[in-house]
Short mmCIF file of C-alpha atoms in Angstrom, two decimals:
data_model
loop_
_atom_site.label_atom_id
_atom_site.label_comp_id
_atom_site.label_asym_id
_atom_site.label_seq_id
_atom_site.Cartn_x
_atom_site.Cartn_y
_atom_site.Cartn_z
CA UNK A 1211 9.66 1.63 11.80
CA UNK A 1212 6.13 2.82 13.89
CA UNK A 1213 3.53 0.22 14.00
CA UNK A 1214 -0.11 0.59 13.31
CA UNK A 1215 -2.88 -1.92 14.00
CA UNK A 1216 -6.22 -2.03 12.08
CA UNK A 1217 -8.93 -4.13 10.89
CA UNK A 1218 -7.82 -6.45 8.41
CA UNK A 1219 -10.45 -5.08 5.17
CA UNK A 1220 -8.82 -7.40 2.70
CA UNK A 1221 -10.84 -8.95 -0.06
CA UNK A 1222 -14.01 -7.46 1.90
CA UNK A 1223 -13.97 -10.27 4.22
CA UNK A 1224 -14.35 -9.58 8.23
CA UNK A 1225 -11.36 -9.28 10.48
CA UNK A 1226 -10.95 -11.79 12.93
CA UNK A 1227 -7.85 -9.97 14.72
CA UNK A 1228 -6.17 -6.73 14.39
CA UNK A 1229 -3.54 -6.86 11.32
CA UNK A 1230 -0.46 -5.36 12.08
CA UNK A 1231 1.28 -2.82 9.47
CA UNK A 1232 4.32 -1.38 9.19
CA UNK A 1233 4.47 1.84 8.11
CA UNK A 1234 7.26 2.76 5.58
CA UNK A 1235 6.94 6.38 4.74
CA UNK A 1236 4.53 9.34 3.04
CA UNK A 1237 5.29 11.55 0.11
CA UNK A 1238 8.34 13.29 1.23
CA UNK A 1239 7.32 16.20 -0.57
CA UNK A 1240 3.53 16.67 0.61
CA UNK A 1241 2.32 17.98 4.13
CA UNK A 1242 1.52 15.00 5.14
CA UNK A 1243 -2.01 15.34 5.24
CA UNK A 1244 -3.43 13.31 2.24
CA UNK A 1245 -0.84 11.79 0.75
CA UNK A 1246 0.80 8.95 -0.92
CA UNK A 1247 1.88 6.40 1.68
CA UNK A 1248 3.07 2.65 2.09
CA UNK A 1249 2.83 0.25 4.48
CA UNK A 1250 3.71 -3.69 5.05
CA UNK A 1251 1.48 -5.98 6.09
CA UNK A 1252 4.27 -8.92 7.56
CA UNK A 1253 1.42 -11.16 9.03
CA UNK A 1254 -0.65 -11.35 5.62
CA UNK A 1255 2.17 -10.80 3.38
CA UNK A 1256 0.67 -7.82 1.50
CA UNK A 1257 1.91 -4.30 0.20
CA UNK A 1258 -0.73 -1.50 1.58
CA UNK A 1259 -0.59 1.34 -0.64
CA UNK A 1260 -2.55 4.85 -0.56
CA UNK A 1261 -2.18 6.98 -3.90
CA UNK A 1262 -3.79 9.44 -5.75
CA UNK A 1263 -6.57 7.69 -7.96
CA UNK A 1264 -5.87 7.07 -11.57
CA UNK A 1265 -8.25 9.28 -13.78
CA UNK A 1266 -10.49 7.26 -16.56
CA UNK A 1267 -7.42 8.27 -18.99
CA UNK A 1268 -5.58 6.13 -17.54
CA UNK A 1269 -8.28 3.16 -16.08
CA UNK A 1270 -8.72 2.97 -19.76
CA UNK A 1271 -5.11 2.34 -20.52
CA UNK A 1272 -4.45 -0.03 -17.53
CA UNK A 1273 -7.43 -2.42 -18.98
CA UNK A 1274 -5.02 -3.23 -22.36
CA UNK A 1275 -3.65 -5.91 -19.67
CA UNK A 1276 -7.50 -6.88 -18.51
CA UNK A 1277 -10.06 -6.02 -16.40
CA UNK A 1278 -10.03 -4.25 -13.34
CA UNK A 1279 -12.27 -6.18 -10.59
CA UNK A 1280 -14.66 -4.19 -8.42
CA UNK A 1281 -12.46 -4.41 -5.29
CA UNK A 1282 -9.29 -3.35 -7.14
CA UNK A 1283 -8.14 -0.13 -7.70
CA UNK A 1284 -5.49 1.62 -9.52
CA UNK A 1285 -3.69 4.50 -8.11
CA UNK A 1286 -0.27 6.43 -8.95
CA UNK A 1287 2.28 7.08 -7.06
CA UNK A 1288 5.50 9.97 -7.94
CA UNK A 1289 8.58 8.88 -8.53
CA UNK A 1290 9.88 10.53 -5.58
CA UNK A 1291 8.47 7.40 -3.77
CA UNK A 1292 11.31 4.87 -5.35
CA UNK A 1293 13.14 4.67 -1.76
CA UNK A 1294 9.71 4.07 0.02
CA UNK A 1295 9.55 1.20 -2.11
CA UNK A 1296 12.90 -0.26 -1.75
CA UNK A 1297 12.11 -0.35 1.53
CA UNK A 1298 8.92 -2.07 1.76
CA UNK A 1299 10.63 -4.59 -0.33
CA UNK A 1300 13.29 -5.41 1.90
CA UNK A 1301 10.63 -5.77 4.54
CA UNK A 1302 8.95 -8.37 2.59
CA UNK A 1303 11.98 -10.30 1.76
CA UNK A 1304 12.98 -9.91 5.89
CA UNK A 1305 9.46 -10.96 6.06
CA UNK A 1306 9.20 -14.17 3.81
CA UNK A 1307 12.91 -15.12 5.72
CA UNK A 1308 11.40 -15.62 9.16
CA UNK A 1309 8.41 -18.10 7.53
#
């Protein structure tokens, strides 16, 4: 696992201290140069998650279960990504062990 520190840009609020991520993986099957990735976020307890945007197609379906708030977006990710996301789950479950 490689660690990455940024400013925490949650909820638009100001960092007070560097956030540490974890990063899980990128699109095996891209360049990786502008692609899908996931990270986790152990000290705020959050997924991070870079996809491709979702076209007004599918905004439209996604609001049949409400609204989508100005700082939320939805974006896809492939399928190919399943293992990335096993993993970032175990990390949160190692995660919510040590609290």
């Amino acid at each position: 696992m490689v660690r990455y520190s940024r400013r925490n840009s949650r909820n638009s609020q100001p960092a007070e201290a560097a956030t540490t991520l974890h990063f899980i993986a990128k699109d095996p099957e891209t360049n990786g140069d502008h692609c899908p990735t996931i990270w986790f976020d152990d000290e705020a307890g959050e997924f991070v998650i870079q996809g491709w945007k979702a076209d007004a197609a599918l905004q439209a379906k996604c609001l049949d279960a409400g609204p989508i708030p100005e700082n939320e977006s939805v974006v896809r990710l492939p399928v190919r990504m399943a293992e990335a996301l096993k993993e970032v789950l175990d990390a949160a479950a190692r995660a919510a062990a040590v609290r």
